[in-house]
Amino acid sequence: MSELKVYNSYAREKQVFTPITPGHVGMYVCGPTVSGESHLGHARPYITFDVVYRYLTYLGYKVRYVRNITDAGHFEEEGREAEDKVSKKAILEKLEPMELVQKYTNLFHWAMQQFNTLPPSIEPTATGHIVEQIGMIQEIIRAGYAYEVNGSVYFDVKKYAASHDYGKLSGRVIEDLLETTRDLEGQEEKRDRADFALWKNAAPEHIMRWQSPWGVGFPGWHIECSAMATKYLGSQFDIHGGGMDLMFPHHESEIAQSTICNHVAPVRYWMHNNMITIDGKKMGKSYNNYITLTQMFDGSNPVLTKAYHPMVIRFFVLQTHYRSTLDFSNDALQASEKGLRRLWDAYEALEKMGQQSTGGAQAGDAAMDEKVLRLVNEFDEFMNDDFSTAKVLANMFELVPVINSMKDKTIPVTALSAATFERLLTRFRLYINDILGLKSVTEADNDRLQGVMQLLIDIRKEAKSRKDFATSDKIRNQLTALGILLKDEKDGNTSYTFD
RNA sequence: GGUCCUUUGGCCGAGUGGCUAGGCAGAGCUCUGCAAAAGCUCGUACAGCGGUUCGAAUCCGCUAGGGACCUCCA
């Protein structure tokens, strides 16, 4: 089997993945800011890195997956209102800040569950790690790379850049950064405009505030990730993931802080997912063009022509490579919906055949046998090539006609050797469930409904055997009108699906 | 303005210089009481111009369009 290669944003190339500690992987992914509801764009990194997590686990690594919850809030506009998102919203909604944060955290967890993402190993909150953040800031001051002004602490970027490669991750030139003109209040506190806040003095109206060596305030927005990653993964860890839009300044600053504090570059492999766009533009709050996850699930956003099942969205995301932009459209989602259903139907048929069949020791159709084996074995190859889920899915779709033909007996099951059939079944099952993390879209029907359906199917079958097509068609047509589709299978059975 | 990325068939999207990914939609056929589903067959696309090469969607240059970051951002 080939080696796992990961595209490292820091090096701008695919590199063979070698963990620091053999057999173990430390992975940190920037989590949500729970000052509001998550939207479709947010779903992408969590689905992407969920698959990364699942795949690394499949490869046999013991993975510690850390994903933070940013509940401390950051500046709306630095210095302007001296108010962070969380506290501002809290006043509007007449809620305690922590109550608000809890509400959106719960909503986030619920959505992640809908997407069938595995919970991270550790999900630390920023508010729960104020002590660690303060400790880290003190360390940076002690090292001489930060300075205090009026109860705020800033990181000295110019000094850092003199001996370190600030800007390498995001491809920025330090001179340009120093020149960038941007007039904001509070800017004059900084020695240089490229400097960023490690700790901010809190104005009286600021609700979220903590005691610190520099007075009452709150942490700057990069320090939490550095502090929590260091605490749970060590000074240097394997993978850091997040959206491309976080490369600068967030990740760049994270590198600087951690490097000064821990005397070593914090991350071996930086991974960044691309954006979800809508009409070619990045979906995001600044553009006010986002669709929240609950809206996606219930179809309540005006942009949507219908509701989309979370699994359809997951599938939609996985059909594209994570480093490409993914354009949202109803047409694209609906294509995914149909595609996923077709894929899942074939998978279920495969499971059913697995219960009875088998081929012999020899393949009845050597070419077919070989093709199936190749398609199935390529799953790992594609995943090893920087997690090409799109290609894995393409191969799965190539297997669909083979599976369906065996189900319809157009191709005898014995075309494949017993060993190949077994491999097809186990690999397909492993990938669709455990690695891609897909699930059935159809609602889990309850026993009573199943009984009713079976009754109708039996009545219709009897009618058909009497050639009473009026009755049989009535049953089927009425059910179709209700959104239940009856299908007479080739084997004489009748199956049904819900719209 | 600076830095970087991108442009693939009706739509969405893979694409490692040579062997036309895949999905959705569409057409035809087979199967079928009729449907539906399924199976088979069909579209030879790579923004434009020029260059490198025996050979380019894939490398280089120019032109045009789109986008991202530089500010909170997944």
XYZ file of C-alpha atoms (C1' of nucleotides) in Angstrom:
573
model
C 0.000 0.000 0.000
C 1.143 3.526 -0.738
C 2.047 5.962 1.989
C -0.276 8.667 3.170
C 0.562 11.992 1.597
C -0.804 15.224 2.950
C -0.769 18.618 1.319
C 1.070 20.813 3.762
C 0.017 24.441 3.369
C 3.202 25.510 5.080
C 5.404 23.822 2.491
C 2.899 24.232 -0.335
C 3.334 20.657 -1.451
C 2.181 17.151 -0.707
C 4.398 15.430 1.813
C 4.574 11.929 3.152
C 2.908 11.909 6.524
C 5.137 10.835 9.374
C 3.846 11.403 12.887
C 6.127 12.695 15.606
C 5.340 9.779 17.871
C 5.021 6.511 15.952
C 1.499 5.189 16.078
C 0.036 8.392 17.451
C -1.333 11.527 15.816
C -2.104 14.841 17.432
C -4.583 16.894 15.440
C -5.973 20.299 16.230
C -8.815 21.868 14.273
C -10.127 25.380 14.758
C -13.644 25.032 16.098
C -16.692 27.244 15.952
C -17.240 30.626 17.511
C -20.463 30.030 19.369
C -21.793 33.547 19.301
C -24.266 32.574 16.610
C -25.612 29.758 14.549
C -23.341 27.758 12.285
C -23.943 28.013 8.560
C -23.237 25.793 5.582
C -19.724 27.156 5.194
C -18.847 26.028 8.683
C -19.933 22.504 7.909
C -17.091 21.962 5.515
C -14.053 21.867 7.787
C -15.822 19.716 10.353
C -16.893 17.180 7.762
C -13.506 17.306 6.056
C -11.501 16.784 9.212
C -13.956 14.227 10.475
C -12.981 12.111 7.477
C -9.308 12.814 8.120
C -9.822 11.687 11.705
C -11.676 8.563 10.611
C -9.078 7.689 8.003
C -6.110 8.135 10.327
C -7.883 5.927 12.829
C -8.482 3.339 10.121
C -4.769 3.421 9.301
C -4.200 2.305 12.864
C -3.123 5.560 14.453
C -4.259 6.458 17.901
C -5.513 9.957 17.196
C -6.074 12.695 19.699
C -8.400 15.077 17.932
C -8.757 18.445 19.629
C -11.323 20.929 18.414
C -11.941 24.043 20.434
C -15.087 25.973 21.175
C -14.497 29.694 20.963
C -16.862 31.022 23.562
C -14.909 34.012 24.777
C -15.769 36.198 21.853
C -13.574 38.462 19.835
C -13.751 42.041 18.744
C -16.478 43.099 16.421
C -14.125 45.814 15.291
C -10.968 46.127 17.231
C -11.018 49.051 19.587
C -14.113 50.590 18.107
C -16.843 49.405 20.395
C -14.710 47.613 22.918
C -17.402 45.035 22.822
C -17.133 41.523 21.645
C -19.625 39.589 19.625
C -20.792 37.523 22.506
C -21.503 40.357 24.883
C -23.210 42.438 22.225
C -25.572 39.694 21.215
C -26.193 38.888 24.843
C -27.623 42.307 25.528
C -29.831 42.124 22.490
C -31.211 38.774 23.359
C -31.363 39.483 27.068
C -29.367 36.426 27.914
C -26.411 35.783 30.100
C -23.292 35.494 27.945
C -22.687 31.944 29.058
C -26.306 31.087 28.471
C -26.062 32.312 24.912
C -22.818 30.497 24.347
C -24.312 27.310 25.752
C -27.299 27.600 23.455
C -25.195 27.846 20.315
C -22.789 25.201 21.526
C -25.705 22.808 21.923
C -27.003 23.734 18.497
C -23.575 23.160 17.014
C -23.300 19.753 18.624
C -26.727 18.846 17.364
C -25.803 19.822 13.801
C -22.543 17.891 13.989
C -24.496 14.856 15.065
C -26.824 15.259 12.098
C -23.742 15.201 9.899
C -22.601 12.045 11.613
C -19.259 13.559 12.591
C -17.466 11.815 15.409
C -16.977 13.889 18.532
C -13.411 15.125 19.019
C -11.293 13.522 21.721
C -11.137 16.830 23.564
C -13.279 19.886 22.964
C -11.768 22.610 25.115
C -13.412 25.983 25.587
C -11.604 29.287 25.515
C -13.288 30.452 28.698
C -12.121 27.317 30.447
C -8.494 28.068 29.603
C -8.006 31.677 30.612
C -5.314 30.633 33.071
C -3.332 28.821 30.395
C -3.661 31.768 28.049
C -2.431 34.216 30.659
C 0.464 31.891 31.417
C 1.433 31.771 27.789
C 1.271 35.546 27.435
C 3.525 35.933 30.463
C 5.994 33.571 28.901
C 6.027 35.592 25.698
C 6.573 38.833 27.640
C 9.399 37.182 29.555
C 10.998 36.159 26.279
C 10.851 39.785 25.188
C 8.397 39.424 22.312
C 5.405 41.202 23.811
C 4.796 44.479 25.556
C 2.086 45.935 27.736
C 0.283 49.195 27.065
C -2.625 50.438 29.162
C -3.641 47.039 30.370
C -3.358 45.439 26.948
C -0.568 43.207 25.711
C 0.651 43.103 22.123
C 2.905 40.736 20.263
C 5.963 42.383 18.740
C 5.792 41.178 15.164
C 8.743 43.188 13.887
C 11.056 41.750 16.481
C 9.793 38.250 15.789
C 10.192 38.700 12.057
C 13.822 39.686 12.471
C 14.731 36.136 13.412
C 11.728 34.116 12.239
C 9.805 33.666 9.038
C 6.623 35.561 9.858
C 4.306 35.362 6.854
C 5.571 32.108 5.422
C 2.355 30.184 5.961
C 0.147 32.788 4.348
C 2.696 33.896 1.770
C 2.954 37.374 3.163
C 5.898 39.711 3.033
C 6.575 41.358 6.343
C 7.430 44.714 4.772
C 4.020 44.827 3.111
C 2.331 44.070 6.379
C 4.155 46.864 8.107
C 3.049 49.281 5.405
C -0.561 48.226 5.176
C -2.538 51.293 5.977
C -5.473 50.834 8.206
C -6.652 53.475 10.569
C -8.399 52.073 13.541
C -8.850 53.455 16.989
C -6.545 51.929 19.534
C -4.045 51.351 16.787
C -1.725 53.915 18.306
C -1.216 51.703 21.315
C 0.729 49.314 19.188
C 4.344 49.937 18.408
C 3.687 48.724 14.935
C 0.506 48.154 13.038
C 1.431 44.567 12.253
C 1.422 43.775 15.963
C -1.535 41.855 17.298
C -3.233 41.685 20.667
C -2.513 38.913 23.143
C -4.615 40.465 25.877
C -7.088 43.305 25.705
C -8.031 45.697 28.429
C -11.801 45.485 28.933
C -13.967 48.560 28.828
C -16.464 48.770 31.686
C -19.425 47.690 29.559
C -17.630 44.609 28.383
C -19.341 41.658 29.998
C -16.848 38.882 29.455
C -13.861 39.850 31.585
C -11.167 38.245 33.646
C -8.610 39.348 36.163
C -5.066 39.283 34.808
C -1.616 40.602 35.713
C -2.426 43.550 33.425
C -5.806 44.339 34.896
C -9.297 43.245 33.955
C -9.606 42.166 30.350
C -9.980 39.325 27.912
C -7.665 37.305 25.680
C -6.724 38.248 22.127
C -8.188 36.056 19.485
C -5.179 33.952 18.490
C -3.881 32.945 21.874
C -6.591 30.454 22.802
C -5.646 28.005 20.069
C -1.967 28.222 20.927
C -2.649 27.686 24.612
C -5.076 24.809 24.221
C -3.135 23.053 21.497
C 0.004 23.229 23.601
C -1.795 21.958 26.660
C -3.374 18.927 25.039
C -1.036 18.116 22.168
C 2.316 19.404 23.327
C 4.759 21.987 22.035
C 4.812 20.356 18.663
C 2.055 18.269 17.147
C 1.247 16.666 13.822
C -1.733 18.265 12.116
C -3.437 21.604 12.432
C -6.541 22.104 10.357
C -8.930 24.903 9.583
C -10.395 27.038 6.830
C -8.122 28.799 4.361
C -9.456 32.113 5.519
C -7.781 31.534 8.853
C -4.275 31.333 7.443
C -3.796 35.003 7.965
C -3.654 36.386 10.484
C -4.923 33.666 12.793
C -2.645 30.747 12.010
C 0.304 32.935 11.205
C -0.001 34.502 14.642
C -0.484 31.148 16.264
C 2.821 30.002 14.844
C 4.575 33.126 16.137
C 3.160 32.885 19.659
C 3.777 29.193 20.066
C 7.244 29.360 18.579
C 8.339 32.021 21.058
C 6.696 30.302 23.968
C 7.753 26.735 23.226
C 10.941 27.316 21.229
C 9.775 25.114 18.425
C 7.428 25.444 15.430
C 4.111 24.126 16.730
C 2.796 22.258 13.722
C 4.249 19.683 11.337
C 1.448 19.637 8.775
C -0.920 22.532 8.192
C -4.094 21.573 6.384
C -6.577 24.102 5.050
C -9.930 23.451 3.492
C -11.266 25.777 0.824
C -14.464 27.780 1.040
C -18.028 27.026 0.130
C -19.224 29.666 -2.289
C -22.629 30.781 -3.405
C -22.951 32.428 -6.814
C -19.191 32.267 -6.944
C -18.745 34.277 -3.752
C -17.539 32.989 -0.437
C -20.383 32.186 1.895
C -19.848 34.177 5.038
C -21.278 36.650 7.426
C -19.491 39.591 5.879
C -21.324 38.987 2.612
C -24.532 38.197 4.393
C -25.124 35.370 1.954
C -25.011 32.447 4.297
C -27.550 29.722 4.879
C -27.648 28.395 8.420
C -27.560 24.686 9.007
C -31.051 24.547 10.456
C -32.278 26.367 7.361
C -30.522 23.830 5.154
C -32.192 20.993 7.033
C -35.694 22.452 6.930
C -35.517 24.438 3.700
C -36.540 27.697 5.342
C -34.014 29.981 3.666
C -35.528 31.746 0.610
C -32.552 30.711 -1.489
C -33.471 27.070 -1.018
C -36.002 25.344 -3.245
C -36.278 22.519 -0.745
C -34.881 21.073 2.459
C -31.737 18.991 2.293
C -30.960 16.027 4.468
C -27.718 16.400 6.431
C -26.332 13.303 4.736
C -26.924 14.884 1.338
C -24.845 17.844 2.459
C -22.121 15.566 3.788
C -22.067 13.682 0.504
C -22.047 16.960 -1.428
C -18.993 18.097 0.516
C -17.151 14.813 0.023
C -17.737 14.809 -3.731
C -15.256 17.636 -4.055
C -11.644 17.700 -2.987
C -11.325 19.683 0.223
C -8.844 22.157 -1.241
C -11.166 23.220 -4.062
C -13.909 25.747 -3.669
C -17.346 24.210 -3.642
C -20.165 26.198 -5.144
C -23.556 25.871 -3.535
C -26.623 25.600 -5.740
C -29.946 23.843 -5.499
C -29.180 21.918 -8.678
C -25.902 20.660 -7.297
C -27.511 19.620 -4.002
C -30.300 17.838 -5.799
C -27.827 15.996 -7.983
C -26.088 14.909 -4.803
C -29.355 13.817 -3.307
C -30.078 11.509 -6.207
C -26.544 10.290 -6.411
C -26.419 9.430 -2.725
C -29.675 7.538 -2.923
C -28.422 5.497 -5.860
C -25.171 4.753 -4.069
C -26.917 3.793 -0.873
C -29.456 1.562 -2.619
C -26.630 -0.321 -4.253
C -24.865 -0.653 -0.919
C -27.963 -2.106 0.703
C -28.367 -4.538 -2.158
C -24.767 -5.562 -1.671
C -25.325 -6.213 2.026
C -28.349 -8.345 1.202
C -26.462 -10.415 -1.323
C -23.704 -10.847 1.199
C -26.110 -12.681 3.435
C -26.740 -15.444 0.989
C -24.361 -15.668 -1.729
C -21.160 -16.477 -2.762
C -19.083 -17.322 -5.663
C -16.597 -20.124 -5.887
C -12.888 -20.193 -5.471
C -12.512 -19.215 -9.104
C -13.983 -16.108 -10.678
C -16.534 -16.833 -13.381
C -15.501 -13.683 -15.165
C -11.817 -12.984 -14.658
C -11.916 -9.524 -16.223
C -14.843 -8.481 -14.085
C -13.217 -9.911 -10.997
C -10.056 -8.015 -11.692
C -11.883 -4.763 -12.342
C -13.812 -4.978 -9.098
C -10.675 -5.738 -7.174
C -8.865 -2.826 -8.729
C -11.667 -0.361 -8.040
C -11.914 -1.486 -4.449
C -8.193 -1.494 -3.813
C -7.879 2.022 -5.159
C -9.947 3.372 -2.276
C -6.887 3.442 -0.058
C -4.675 4.806 -2.811
C -6.971 7.744 -3.314
C -7.307 8.482 0.356
C -3.551 8.300 0.715
C -3.292 10.951 -1.951
C -4.302 13.840 0.271
C -7.719 12.440 1.114
C -9.302 12.293 -2.340
C -12.790 11.410 -1.249
C -14.140 12.504 -4.634
C -12.175 9.777 -6.362
C -13.216 7.173 -3.847
C -16.831 8.043 -4.539
C -16.233 7.903 -8.292
C -14.941 4.350 -7.910
C -17.894 3.439 -5.774
C -20.188 4.673 -8.510
C -18.327 2.548 -11.002
C -19.094 -0.418 -8.804
C -22.786 0.391 -8.625
C -23.713 -1.099 -12.030
C -21.809 -4.248 -11.152
C -23.648 -4.597 -7.862
C -27.036 -3.837 -9.393
C -26.460 -6.302 -12.183
C -25.625 -9.018 -9.701
C -28.712 -8.122 -7.758
C -30.834 -8.373 -10.921
C -28.981 -11.541 -11.844
C -27.926 -10.037 -15.181
C -24.467 -10.881 -13.988
C -24.197 -14.077 -11.968
C -22.793 -13.639 -8.492
C -20.317 -16.301 -9.429
C -18.708 -13.881 -11.872
C -16.665 -12.856 -8.868
C -14.685 -15.266 -6.795
C -15.918 -15.670 -3.232
C -12.820 -13.860 -2.018
C -13.383 -10.891 -4.316
C -17.030 -10.648 -3.401
C -16.092 -10.680 0.251
C -13.517 -7.968 -0.305
C -16.001 -5.869 -2.258
C -18.512 -6.156 0.533
C -16.156 -5.434 3.396
C -14.372 -2.553 1.682
C -17.575 -0.941 0.502
C -19.057 -1.289 3.963
C -15.956 0.055 5.660
C -15.657 3.040 3.380
C -19.250 4.106 3.118
C -19.929 3.782 6.851
C -16.704 4.156 8.755
C -14.470 6.313 6.606
C -16.793 8.533 4.624
C -19.244 8.402 7.499
C -22.376 8.246 5.370
C -25.722 7.018 6.545
C -29.067 6.216 5.021
C -31.152 9.217 4.052
C -34.459 7.468 4.488
C -36.097 7.872 7.819
C -35.859 4.928 10.116
C -39.387 3.656 9.720
C -41.001 2.314 12.773
C -42.333 -1.208 13.095
C -45.958 -0.246 12.806
C -45.450 1.616 9.566
C -43.454 -1.273 8.192
C -46.351 -3.558 9.048
C -48.813 -1.323 7.247
C -46.566 -1.130 4.208
C -46.200 -4.882 4.097
C -49.967 -5.240 4.308
C -50.498 -2.917 1.359
C -47.811 -4.675 -0.618
C -49.444 -8.040 0.059
C -52.891 -6.810 -0.960
C -51.470 -5.351 -4.114
C -49.624 -8.544 -4.889
C -52.833 -10.528 -4.591
C -54.641 -8.068 -6.830
C -51.883 -8.382 -9.383
C -52.043 -12.128 -9.364
C -55.773 -11.805 -10.189
C -54.780 -9.356 -12.910
C -56.800 -6.771 -11.043
C -54.547 -3.971 -12.168
C -57.076 -1.309 -11.256
C -56.629 -2.154 -7.590
C -52.884 -2.642 -7.765
C -52.364 0.635 -9.590
C -54.633 2.440 -7.192
C -52.510 1.346 -4.270
C -49.304 2.329 -5.977
C -50.594 5.644 -7.303
C -52.086 6.702 -4.008
C -48.858 5.880 -2.232
C -46.886 7.794 -4.840
C -49.083 10.792 -4.154
C -48.103 10.458 -0.505
C -44.457 10.402 -1.434
C -43.963 6.682 -1.054
C -42.545 4.961 -4.085
C -43.264 1.279 -4.718
C -40.859 -0.635 -6.879
C -41.467 -4.133 -8.217
C -38.074 -5.724 -8.123
C -36.894 -8.319 -10.584
C -36.883 -10.987 -7.897
C -40.623 -10.594 -7.433
C -40.416 -8.628 -4.225
C -41.681 -5.101 -3.864
C -39.616 -2.443 -2.151
C -40.511 1.084 -1.165
C -38.745 4.353 -0.570
C -39.843 7.590 1.013
C -39.255 10.880 -0.711
C -3.206 48.753 -4.656
C -0.264 44.215 -2.799
C 0.001 38.727 -2.484
C -2.013 34.294 -4.124
C -5.492 31.054 -6.503
C -8.774 29.724 -10.335
C -11.311 29.224 -15.473
C -13.021 21.596 -17.596
C -19.097 19.018 -21.765
C -26.404 21.568 -20.354
C -25.215 21.679 -14.699
C -21.822 19.931 -10.529
C -17.230 18.358 -10.406
C -11.999 14.404 -10.687
C -7.847 15.117 -13.275
C -0.319 12.572 -11.884
C 2.038 15.420 -20.394
C 0.233 10.358 -23.938
C -4.538 5.432 -22.290
C -11.761 10.329 -23.279
C -12.966 10.127 -13.806
C -17.654 10.190 -11.642
C -22.510 12.308 -10.532
C -27.048 14.948 -12.218
C -29.864 16.192 -16.473
C -30.901 14.563 -21.746
C -31.533 10.789 -26.037
C -32.143 5.662 -27.672
C -32.666 0.532 -26.445
C -33.584 -3.835 -22.992
C -36.473 -5.562 -19.005
C -41.722 -4.730 -17.407
C -49.340 -5.807 -17.319
C -48.239 -0.543 -16.712
C -44.956 2.376 -13.738
C -40.593 3.044 -11.170
C -35.974 1.198 -10.550
C -32.095 -1.186 -12.922
C -28.857 -2.514 -17.137
C -26.632 -1.243 -21.955
C -25.337 2.583 -25.607
C -24.597 7.850 -26.824
C -22.014 13.586 -25.594
C -14.665 13.288 -27.553
C -15.226 19.217 -22.864
C -10.921 21.494 -21.251
C -11.506 30.581 -21.377
C -8.592 32.890 -25.719
C -3.847 33.507 -28.146
C 1.146 32.091 -28.574
C 5.276 28.896 -26.984
C 8.037 24.276 -25.124
C 7.391 18.986 -26.583
C 7.158 13.403 -30.881
C 2.713 14.500 -27.877
C -0.601 19.466 -23.265
C -6.716 20.010 -20.042
C -2.010 19.005 -17.581
C 4.472 22.909 -18.361
C 5.771 28.428 -19.793
C 4.165 33.450 -21.394
C 0.484 37.039 -22.623
C -4.814 38.512 -22.755
C -9.731 38.150 -20.689
C -13.196 36.535 -16.816
C -13.956 34.841 -11.710
C -12.335 34.409 -6.718
C -9.561 34.490 -1.888
C -6.586 36.953 1.671
C -4.593 41.738 3.246
C -10.462 43.436 8.737
C -14.208 39.367 12.016
C -14.345 34.996 9.041
C -14.629 27.725 8.398
